[in-house]
C-alpha cells in the first residue's frame, strides 16, 4: 500500500499544481484584458457616454420627434450599463421610438473590442467610433421616418 499512497500523493500534487497554474494564467489574462479595456472605455466615454455634444444631439432628436408627433408617442433615450461586464461603464445607448428599440453598444473582447449598432449586422471597430455614432443617429432618423410614412 505504500505504492498507492505515493501515487495518490503525486496525483494530488499534480492536480494542485495544475489548478494553481490555471489560476495564475487567468489572473494574467484578466489583468492584460483590463488594461486593454480601460483604453477602449476611455475612448467610449470621451466620444459617447460623457460627450455633451452627442447627448445634446440625442436630446434634440427626441424633442423634435415629440414636436412632430405630440400625442400618444413614446420617444426617449438613455445610457445603460451592461451588468454582465466586469467593468463598470455605461456601454449601451438606447433609443426608443414607440415600440422600436435601437441600440449602440460597446462590447469588450480584449483587442477585438467592437461597437454594435442595433443589429449585429452593423459592427464597427473602436477606431471607427465616429462612423458608428453617425450611422446610429441616421438609423434613429430613418426609423422615425419609416414609422411616420
Tab-separated table of N, CA, C and O in Angstrom, residues 54 104 129-139:
chain	number	residue	atom	x	y	z
A	54	UNK	N	-22.880	64.779	-28.181
A	54	UNK	CA	-23.667	63.609	-28.572
A	54	UNK	C	-24.988	63.550	-27.802
A	54	UNK	O	-26.051	63.315	-28.374
A	104	UNK	N	-26.873	51.117	-29.495
A	104	UNK	CA	-25.464	51.158	-29.867
A	104	UNK	C	-24.722	50.698	-28.621
A	104	UNK	O	-24.898	51.264	-27.543
A	129	UNK	N	-15.344	54.807	-34.288
A	129	UNK	CA	-16.402	55.202	-33.364
A	129	UNK	C	-17.217	56.380	-33.908
A	129	UNK	O	-18.428	56.437	-33.713
A	130	UNK	N	-16.569	57.303	-34.608
A	130	UNK	CA	-17.303	58.445	-35.176
A	130	UNK	C	-18.282	57.970	-36.248
A	130	UNK	O	-19.411	58.448	-36.323
A	131	UNK	N	-17.861	57.042	-37.082
A	131	UNK	CA	-18.750	56.495	-38.106
A	131	UNK	C	-19.905	55.749	-37.444
A	131	UNK	O	-21.055	55.872	-37.862
A	132	UNK	N	-19.611	54.985	-36.406
A	132	UNK	CA	-20.663	54.254	-35.688
A	132	UNK	C	-21.674	55.234	-35.101
A	132	UNK	O	-22.890	55.013	-35.187
A	133	UNK	N	-21.184	56.317	-34.527
A	133	UNK	CA	-22.055	57.329	-33.926
A	133	UNK	C	-22.943	57.970	-34.994
A	133	UNK	O	-24.163	58.079	-34.803
A	134	UNK	N	-22.376	58.356	-36.105
A	134	UNK	CA	-23.153	58.969	-37.184
A	134	UNK	C	-24.155	57.990	-37.794
A	134	UNK	O	-25.304	58.357	-38.068
A	135	UNK	N	-23.719	56.757	-37.994
A	135	UNK	CA	-24.630	55.746	-38.544
A	135	UNK	C	-25.783	55.461	-37.582
A	135	UNK	O	-26.927	55.266	-38.011
A	136	UNK	N	-25.492	55.451	-36.295
A	136	UNK	CA	-26.543	55.212	-35.303
A	136	UNK	C	-27.589	56.327	-35.344
A	136	UNK	O	-28.796	56.061	-35.354
A	137	UNK	N	-27.140	57.557	-35.404
A	137	UNK	CA	-28.085	58.682	-35.487
A	137	UNK	C	-28.905	58.583	-36.767
A	137	UNK	O	-30.117	58.806	-36.758
A	138	UNK	N	-28.273	58.193	-37.870
A	138	UNK	CA	-29.013	58.019	-39.120
A	138	UNK	C	-30.029	56.888	-39.033
A	138	UNK	O	-31.134	56.991	-39.581
A	139	UNK	N	-29.686	55.818	-38.318
A	139	UNK	CA	-30.634	54.716	-38.112
A	139	UNK	C	-31.842	55.208	-37.324
A	139	UNK	O	-32.985	54.883	-37.635
